[in-house]
Short mmCIF file of C-alpha atoms in Angstrom, two decimals:
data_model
loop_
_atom_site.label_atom_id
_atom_site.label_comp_id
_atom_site.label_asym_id
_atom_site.label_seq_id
_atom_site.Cartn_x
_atom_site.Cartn_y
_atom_site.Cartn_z
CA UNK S 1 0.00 0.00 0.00
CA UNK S 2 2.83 2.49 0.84
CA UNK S 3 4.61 1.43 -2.31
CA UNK S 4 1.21 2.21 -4.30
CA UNK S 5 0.81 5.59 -2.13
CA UNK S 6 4.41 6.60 -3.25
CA UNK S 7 4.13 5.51 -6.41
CA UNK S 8 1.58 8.08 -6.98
CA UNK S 9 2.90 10.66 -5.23
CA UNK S 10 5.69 10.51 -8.01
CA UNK S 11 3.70 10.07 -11.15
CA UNK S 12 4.28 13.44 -12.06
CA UNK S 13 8.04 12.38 -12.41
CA UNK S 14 6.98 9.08 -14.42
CA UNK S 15 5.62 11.32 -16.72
CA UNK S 16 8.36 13.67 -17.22
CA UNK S 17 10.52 10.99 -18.28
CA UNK S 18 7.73 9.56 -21.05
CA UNK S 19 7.24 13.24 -22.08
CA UNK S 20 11.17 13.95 -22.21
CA UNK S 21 12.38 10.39 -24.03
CA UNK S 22 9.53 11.59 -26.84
CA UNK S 23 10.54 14.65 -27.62
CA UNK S 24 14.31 14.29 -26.94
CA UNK S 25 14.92 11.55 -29.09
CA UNK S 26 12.57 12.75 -31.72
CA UNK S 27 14.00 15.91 -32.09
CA UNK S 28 17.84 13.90 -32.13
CA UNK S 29 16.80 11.50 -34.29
CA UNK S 30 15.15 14.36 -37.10
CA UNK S 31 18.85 15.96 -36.56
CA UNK S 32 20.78 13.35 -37.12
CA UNK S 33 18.06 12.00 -40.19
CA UNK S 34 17.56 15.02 -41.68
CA UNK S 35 19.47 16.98 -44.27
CA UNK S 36 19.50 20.27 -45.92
CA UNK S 37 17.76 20.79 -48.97
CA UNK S 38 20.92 20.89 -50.68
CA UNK S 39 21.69 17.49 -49.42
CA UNK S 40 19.05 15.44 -50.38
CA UNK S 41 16.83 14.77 -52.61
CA UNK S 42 13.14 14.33 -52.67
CA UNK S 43 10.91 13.05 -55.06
CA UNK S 44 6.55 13.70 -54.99
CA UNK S 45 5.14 10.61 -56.82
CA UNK S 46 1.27 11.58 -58.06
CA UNK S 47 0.73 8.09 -59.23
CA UNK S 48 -2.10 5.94 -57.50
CA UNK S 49 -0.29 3.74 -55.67
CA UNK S 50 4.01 2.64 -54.94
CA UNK S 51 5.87 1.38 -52.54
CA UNK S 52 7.34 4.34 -51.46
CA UNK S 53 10.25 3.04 -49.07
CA UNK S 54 11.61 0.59 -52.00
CA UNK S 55 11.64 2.87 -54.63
CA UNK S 56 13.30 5.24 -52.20
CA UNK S 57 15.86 2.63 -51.06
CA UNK S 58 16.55 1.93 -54.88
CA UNK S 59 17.00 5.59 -55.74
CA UNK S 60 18.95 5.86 -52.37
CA UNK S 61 21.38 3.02 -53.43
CA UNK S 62 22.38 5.18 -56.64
CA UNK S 63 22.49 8.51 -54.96
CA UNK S 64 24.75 11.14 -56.15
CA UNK S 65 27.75 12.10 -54.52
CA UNK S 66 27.27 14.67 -51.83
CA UNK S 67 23.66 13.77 -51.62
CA UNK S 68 22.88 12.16 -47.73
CA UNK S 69 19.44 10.63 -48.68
CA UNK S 70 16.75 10.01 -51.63
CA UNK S 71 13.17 9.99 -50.02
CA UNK S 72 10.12 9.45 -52.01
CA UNK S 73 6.62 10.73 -50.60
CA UNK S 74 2.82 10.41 -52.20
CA UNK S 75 2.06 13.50 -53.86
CA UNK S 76 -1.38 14.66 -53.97
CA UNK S 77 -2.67 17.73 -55.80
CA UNK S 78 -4.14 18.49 -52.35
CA UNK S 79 -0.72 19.04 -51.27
CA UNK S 80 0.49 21.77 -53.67
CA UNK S 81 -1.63 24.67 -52.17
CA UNK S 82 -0.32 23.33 -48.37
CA UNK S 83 3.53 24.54 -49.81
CA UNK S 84 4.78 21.11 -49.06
CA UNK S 85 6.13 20.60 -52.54
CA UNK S 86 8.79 23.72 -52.21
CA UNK S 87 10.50 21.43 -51.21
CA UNK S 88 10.35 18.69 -53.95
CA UNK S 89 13.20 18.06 -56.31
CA UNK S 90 11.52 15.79 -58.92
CA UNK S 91 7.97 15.42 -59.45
CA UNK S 92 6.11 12.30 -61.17
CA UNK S 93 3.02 13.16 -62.68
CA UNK S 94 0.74 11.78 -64.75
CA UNK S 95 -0.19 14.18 -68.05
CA UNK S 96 -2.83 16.11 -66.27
CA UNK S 97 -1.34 17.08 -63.56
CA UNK S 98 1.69 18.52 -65.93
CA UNK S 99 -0.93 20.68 -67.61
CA UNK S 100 -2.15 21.95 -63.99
CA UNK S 101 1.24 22.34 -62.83
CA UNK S 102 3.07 23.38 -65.09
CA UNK S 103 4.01 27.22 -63.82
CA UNK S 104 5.64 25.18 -61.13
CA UNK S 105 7.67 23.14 -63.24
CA UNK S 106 11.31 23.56 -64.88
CA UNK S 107 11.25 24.42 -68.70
CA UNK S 108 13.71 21.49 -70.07
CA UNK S 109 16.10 22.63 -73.01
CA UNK S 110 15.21 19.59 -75.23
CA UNK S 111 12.71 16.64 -75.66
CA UNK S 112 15.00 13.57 -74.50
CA UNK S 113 12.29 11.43 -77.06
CA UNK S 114 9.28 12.01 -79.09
CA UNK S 115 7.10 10.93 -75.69
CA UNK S 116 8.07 14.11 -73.53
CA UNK S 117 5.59 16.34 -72.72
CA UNK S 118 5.44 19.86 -74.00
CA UNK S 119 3.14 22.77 -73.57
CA UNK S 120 3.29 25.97 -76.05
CA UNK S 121 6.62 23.98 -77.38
CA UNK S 122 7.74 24.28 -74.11
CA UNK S 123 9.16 20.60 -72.90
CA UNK S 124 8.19 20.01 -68.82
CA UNK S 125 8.40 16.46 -68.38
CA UNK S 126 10.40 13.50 -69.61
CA UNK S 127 8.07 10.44 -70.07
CA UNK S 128 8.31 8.01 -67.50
CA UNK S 129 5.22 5.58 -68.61
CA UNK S 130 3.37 5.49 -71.43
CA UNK S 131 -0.32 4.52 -71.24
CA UNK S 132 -0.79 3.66 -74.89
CA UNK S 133 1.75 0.94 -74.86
CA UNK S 134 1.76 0.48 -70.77
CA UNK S 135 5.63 0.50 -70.48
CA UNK S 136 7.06 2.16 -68.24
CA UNK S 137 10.22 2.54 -66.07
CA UNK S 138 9.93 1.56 -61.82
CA UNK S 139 6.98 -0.21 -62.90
CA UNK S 140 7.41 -2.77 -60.05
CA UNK S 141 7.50 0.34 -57.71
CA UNK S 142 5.31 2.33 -59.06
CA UNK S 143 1.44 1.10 -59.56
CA UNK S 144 0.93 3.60 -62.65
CA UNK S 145 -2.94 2.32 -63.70
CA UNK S 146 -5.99 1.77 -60.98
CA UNK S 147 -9.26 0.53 -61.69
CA UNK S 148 -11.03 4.30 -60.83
CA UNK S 149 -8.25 6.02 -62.22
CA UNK S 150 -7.66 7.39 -65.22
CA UNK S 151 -4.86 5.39 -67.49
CA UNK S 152 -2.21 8.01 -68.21
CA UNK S 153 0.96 8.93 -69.51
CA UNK S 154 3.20 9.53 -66.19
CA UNK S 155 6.50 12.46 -66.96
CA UNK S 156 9.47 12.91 -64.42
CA UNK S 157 9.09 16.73 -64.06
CA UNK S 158 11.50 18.92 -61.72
CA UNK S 159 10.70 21.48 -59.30
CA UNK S 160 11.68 25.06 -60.42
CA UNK S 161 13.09 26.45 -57.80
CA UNK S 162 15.02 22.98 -56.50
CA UNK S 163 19.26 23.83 -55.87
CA UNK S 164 19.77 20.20 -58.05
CA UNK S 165 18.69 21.41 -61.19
CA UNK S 166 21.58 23.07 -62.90
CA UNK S 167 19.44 26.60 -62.41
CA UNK S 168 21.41 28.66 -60.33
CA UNK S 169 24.85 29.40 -57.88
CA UNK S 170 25.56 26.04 -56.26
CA UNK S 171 22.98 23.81 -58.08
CA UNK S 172 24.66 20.46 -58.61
CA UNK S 173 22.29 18.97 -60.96
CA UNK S 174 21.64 15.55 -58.82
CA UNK S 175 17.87 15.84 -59.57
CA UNK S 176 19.04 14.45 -63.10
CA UNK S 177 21.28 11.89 -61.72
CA UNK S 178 18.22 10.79 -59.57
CA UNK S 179 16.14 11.11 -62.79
CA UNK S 180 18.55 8.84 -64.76
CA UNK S 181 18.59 6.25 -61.62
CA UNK S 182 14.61 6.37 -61.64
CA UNK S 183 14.36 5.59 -65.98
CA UNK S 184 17.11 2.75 -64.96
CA UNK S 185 14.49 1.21 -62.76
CA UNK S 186 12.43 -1.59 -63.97
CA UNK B 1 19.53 -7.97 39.75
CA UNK B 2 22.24 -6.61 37.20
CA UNK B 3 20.51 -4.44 34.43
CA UNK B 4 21.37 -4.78 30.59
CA UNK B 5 21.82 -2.33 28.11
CA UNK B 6 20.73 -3.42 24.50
CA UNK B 7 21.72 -1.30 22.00
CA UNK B 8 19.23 -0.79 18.84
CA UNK B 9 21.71 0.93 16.51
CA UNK B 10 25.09 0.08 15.67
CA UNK B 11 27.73 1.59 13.72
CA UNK B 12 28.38 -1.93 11.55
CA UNK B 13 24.14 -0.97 10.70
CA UNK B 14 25.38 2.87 9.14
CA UNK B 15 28.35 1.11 7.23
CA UNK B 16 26.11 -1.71 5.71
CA UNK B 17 23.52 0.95 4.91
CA UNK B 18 25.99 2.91 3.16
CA UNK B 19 27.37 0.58 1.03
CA UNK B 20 23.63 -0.83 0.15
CA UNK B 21 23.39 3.01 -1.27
CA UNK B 22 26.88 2.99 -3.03
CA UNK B 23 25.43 -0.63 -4.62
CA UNK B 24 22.10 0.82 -5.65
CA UNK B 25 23.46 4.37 -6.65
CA UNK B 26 25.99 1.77 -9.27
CA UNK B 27 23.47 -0.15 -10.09
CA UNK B 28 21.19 3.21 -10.98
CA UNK B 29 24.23 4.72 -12.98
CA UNK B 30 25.24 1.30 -14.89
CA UNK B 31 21.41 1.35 -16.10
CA UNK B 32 21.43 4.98 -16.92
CA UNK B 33 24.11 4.54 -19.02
CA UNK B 34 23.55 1.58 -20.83
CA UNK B 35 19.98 2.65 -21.58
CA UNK B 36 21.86 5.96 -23.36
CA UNK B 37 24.52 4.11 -24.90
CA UNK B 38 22.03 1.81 -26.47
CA UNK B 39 19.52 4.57 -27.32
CA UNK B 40 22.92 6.48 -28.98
CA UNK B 41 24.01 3.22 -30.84
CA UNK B 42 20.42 3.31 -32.71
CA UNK B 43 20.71 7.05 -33.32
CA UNK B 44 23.78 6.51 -35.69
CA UNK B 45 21.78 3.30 -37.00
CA UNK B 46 19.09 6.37 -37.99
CA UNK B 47 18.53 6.71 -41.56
CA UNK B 48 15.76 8.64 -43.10
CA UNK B 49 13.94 4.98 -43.65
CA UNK B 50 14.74 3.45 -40.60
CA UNK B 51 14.33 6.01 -38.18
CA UNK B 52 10.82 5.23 -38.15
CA UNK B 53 11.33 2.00 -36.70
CA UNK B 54 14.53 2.88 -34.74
CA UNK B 55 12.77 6.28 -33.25
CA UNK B 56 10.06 3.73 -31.41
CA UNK B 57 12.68 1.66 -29.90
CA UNK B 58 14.97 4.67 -29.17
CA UNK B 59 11.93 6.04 -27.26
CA UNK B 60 10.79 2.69 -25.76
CA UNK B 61 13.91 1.71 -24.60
CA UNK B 62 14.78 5.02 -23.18
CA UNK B 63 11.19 5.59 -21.07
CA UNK B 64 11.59 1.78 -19.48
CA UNK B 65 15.25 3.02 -18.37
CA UNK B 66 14.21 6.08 -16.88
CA UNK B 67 11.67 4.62 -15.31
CA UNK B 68 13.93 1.63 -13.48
CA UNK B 69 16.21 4.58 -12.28
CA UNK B 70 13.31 6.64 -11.17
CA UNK B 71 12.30 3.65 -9.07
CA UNK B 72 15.58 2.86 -7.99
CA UNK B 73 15.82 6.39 -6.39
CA UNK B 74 12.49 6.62 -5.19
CA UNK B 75 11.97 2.63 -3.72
CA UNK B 76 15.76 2.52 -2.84
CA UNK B 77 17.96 4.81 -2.94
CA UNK B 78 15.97 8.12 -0.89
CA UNK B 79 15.15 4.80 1.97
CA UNK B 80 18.27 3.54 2.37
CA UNK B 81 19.75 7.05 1.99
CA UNK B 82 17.02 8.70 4.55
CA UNK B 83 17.26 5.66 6.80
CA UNK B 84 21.46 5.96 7.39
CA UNK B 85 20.63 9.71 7.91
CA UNK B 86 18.34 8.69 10.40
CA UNK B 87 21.10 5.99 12.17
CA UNK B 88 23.83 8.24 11.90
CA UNK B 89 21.98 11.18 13.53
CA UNK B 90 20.91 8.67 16.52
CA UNK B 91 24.53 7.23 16.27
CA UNK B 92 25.84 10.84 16.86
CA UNK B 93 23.10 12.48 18.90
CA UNK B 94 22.74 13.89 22.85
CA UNK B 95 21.35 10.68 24.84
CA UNK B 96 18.45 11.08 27.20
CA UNK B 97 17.60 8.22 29.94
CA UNK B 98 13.50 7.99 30.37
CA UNK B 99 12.26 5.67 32.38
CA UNK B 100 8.71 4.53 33.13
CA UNK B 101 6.34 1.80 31.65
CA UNK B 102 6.85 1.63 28.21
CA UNK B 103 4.20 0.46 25.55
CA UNK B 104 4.66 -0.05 21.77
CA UNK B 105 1.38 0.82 19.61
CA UNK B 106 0.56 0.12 16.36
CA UNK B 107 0.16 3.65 15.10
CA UNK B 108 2.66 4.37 12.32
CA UNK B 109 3.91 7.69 11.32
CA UNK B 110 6.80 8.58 8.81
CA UNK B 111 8.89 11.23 9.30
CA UNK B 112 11.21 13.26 7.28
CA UNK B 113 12.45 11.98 4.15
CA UNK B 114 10.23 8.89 4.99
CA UNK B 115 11.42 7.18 7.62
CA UNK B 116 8.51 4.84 9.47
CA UNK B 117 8.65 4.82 13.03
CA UNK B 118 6.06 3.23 15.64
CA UNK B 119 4.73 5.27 18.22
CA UNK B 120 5.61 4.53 21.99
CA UNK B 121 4.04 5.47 24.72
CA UNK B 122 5.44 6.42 27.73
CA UNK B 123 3.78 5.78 30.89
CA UNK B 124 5.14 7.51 34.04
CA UNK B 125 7.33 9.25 32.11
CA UNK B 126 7.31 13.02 29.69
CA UNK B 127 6.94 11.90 26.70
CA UNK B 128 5.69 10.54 23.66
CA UNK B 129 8.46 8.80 22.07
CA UNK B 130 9.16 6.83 18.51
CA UNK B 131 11.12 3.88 17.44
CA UNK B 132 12.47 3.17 14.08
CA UNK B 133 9.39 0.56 12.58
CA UNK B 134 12.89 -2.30 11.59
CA UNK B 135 13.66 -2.13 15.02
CA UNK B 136 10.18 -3.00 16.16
CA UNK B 137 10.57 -6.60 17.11
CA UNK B 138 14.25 -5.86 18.85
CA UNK B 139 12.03 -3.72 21.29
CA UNK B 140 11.39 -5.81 24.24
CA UNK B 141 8.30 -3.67 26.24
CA UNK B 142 9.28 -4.75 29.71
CA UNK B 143 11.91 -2.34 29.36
CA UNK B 144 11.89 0.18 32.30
CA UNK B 145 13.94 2.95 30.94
CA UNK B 146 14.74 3.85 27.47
CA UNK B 147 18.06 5.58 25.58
CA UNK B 148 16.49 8.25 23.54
CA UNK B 149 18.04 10.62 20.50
CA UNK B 150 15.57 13.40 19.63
CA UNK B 151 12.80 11.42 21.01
CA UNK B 152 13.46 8.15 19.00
CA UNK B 153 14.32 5.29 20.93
CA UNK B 154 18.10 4.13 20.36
CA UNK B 155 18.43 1.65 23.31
CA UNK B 156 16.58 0.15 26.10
CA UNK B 157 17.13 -1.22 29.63
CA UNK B 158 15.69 -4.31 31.06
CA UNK B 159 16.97 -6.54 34.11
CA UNK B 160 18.98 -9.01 33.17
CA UNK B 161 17.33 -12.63 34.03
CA UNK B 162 20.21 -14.60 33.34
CA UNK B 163 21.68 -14.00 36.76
#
């Protein structure tokens, strides 16, 4: 009974210690996980479905030097007026969300094939997967064509204002190494 | 009839008490640090896709090691550290002889830092007076006069029947 009495007269401290491990190893581990943006590289995926963590692990494997991580996250068109994708690097997207998007999106110099997507003969995306044919690169990552979803061409676009894309003082161009890595992919 | 003395606290009690909170002050540090240096070893395992099954762990592993500390010092190391306080105080304190008819009750009350101590009454004599509750059954009531240290009982006096 005393043990139980002083047991609760110290809860306060039991929960100090929960409350502290949380938030002092969360905020340690996001240190030591995290990177600067010009450190890694992220990639929004706007197809219906992937396995996120194994096409990120297979990008990650490849990564280009100086780059700490590759991380791949959903992207929904939700999530473009939330700001989140700032911070992208490459965008996949499907053919109508290039059209949406496109102000976001970095004018390429050249069509890499007759495939890539251009709008006003400007080129934004390099195709990824085409629905006519269903071919596509990181098909056994990516999940490119859902029953309730509409079967479309999918483009590797790249974020405007991303330091890895060869578009201003102390871009290194790794979104393109990423982009290579991510075509490689079967 | 010759009278005997028996003494209730020793200074072989305040040495063994010390070294129990040298043992469990080891034992608290030894955890403390092994629950870090385990927590720290899965930190530079921490990769963007593995933190978010190493952060769980980290956390787990870290809240169940605080937690055996915390009870270390709360359930051992403030009782064994409040209790040689209390022995070394009645080791070191002013004696007062009280006699009278003494009688043990059951009435418990802790004093500072926790220390549980039986109430005695004191019949014939001033006072209200306290013994330690572990020396409890080394308190023989047909004492007639008692050895006291700030009103806690530290020896008693009985007539000695072996002669």
């Amino acid at each position: 009974m005393r043990i139980i009495k002083k047991l609760f007269g110290n809860l306060h401290r039991y929960v100090v210690v929960l409350l502290l491990s949380v938030v002092i190893w969360a905020w340690i581990f996001s240190l030591v996980t995290d990177a600067a943006k010009a450190k890694k590289v992220l990639v929004y995926c706007g197809a219906p479905a992937m396995e996120e963590r194994a096409l990120g692990l297979a990008l990650d494997a490849k990564k280009p030097e100086g780059i700490k991580f590759v991380k791949v996250s959903p992207f929904s068109d939700a999530i473009f007026s939330s700001g989140a994708p700032d911070d992208a690097d490459i965008y996949i997207l499907s053919e109508s969300q290039v059209r949406l998007y496109s102000e976001e999106l970095l004018p390429l110099d050249e069509k890499r094939s007759e495939g890539d997507i251009a709008i006003g003969g400007v080129v934004y995306g390099i195709l990824l997967r085409s629905a006519e044919t269903g071919n596509g690169s990181a098909a056994s990552f990516i999940t490119y064509s859902l029953p309730g979803f509409e079967d479309e061409n999918y483009y590797i676009c790249f974020n405007k204002d991303s330091v890895h894309v060869n578009n201003g003082e102390g871009s290194d161009g790794a979104a393109f190494e990423v982009a290579e890595s991510l075509l490689s992919l079967y | 009839m010759d009278r005997k003395t028996a003494e209730l606290y020793s200074k072989e009690e305040l040495v063994s008490l010390r070294k129990k909170k040298l043992a469990l002050v080891t034992v608290s540090a030894v955890t403390a640090a092994l629950t870090l240096a385990v927590c720290v070893f899965l930190c530079t395992k921490a990769t963007v896709y593995t933190s978010g099954r190493l952060l769980p762990a980290a956390i787990i592993i870290s809240v169940i090691g605080g937690w055996t500390v915390l009870s270390i010092r709360i359930f051992g190391i403030d009782a064994v550290n409040a209790a040689a306080k209390h022995v070394s105080a009645i080791l070191e304190g002013p004696r007062e002889r009280i006699c009278g008819r003494f009688e043990l009750t059951d009435e418990k009350t802790v004093i500072k830092k926790g220390v549980p101590m039986f109430r005695v009454k004191c019949e014939g004599g001033p006072h209200d007076l306290h013994l330690y509750d572990k020396k409890a059954k080394l308190f023989d009531e047909r004492a007639d006069c008692v050895h006291t240290v700030y009103g806690f009982i530290a020896a008693y006096e009985v007539e000695n029947e072996d002669n």
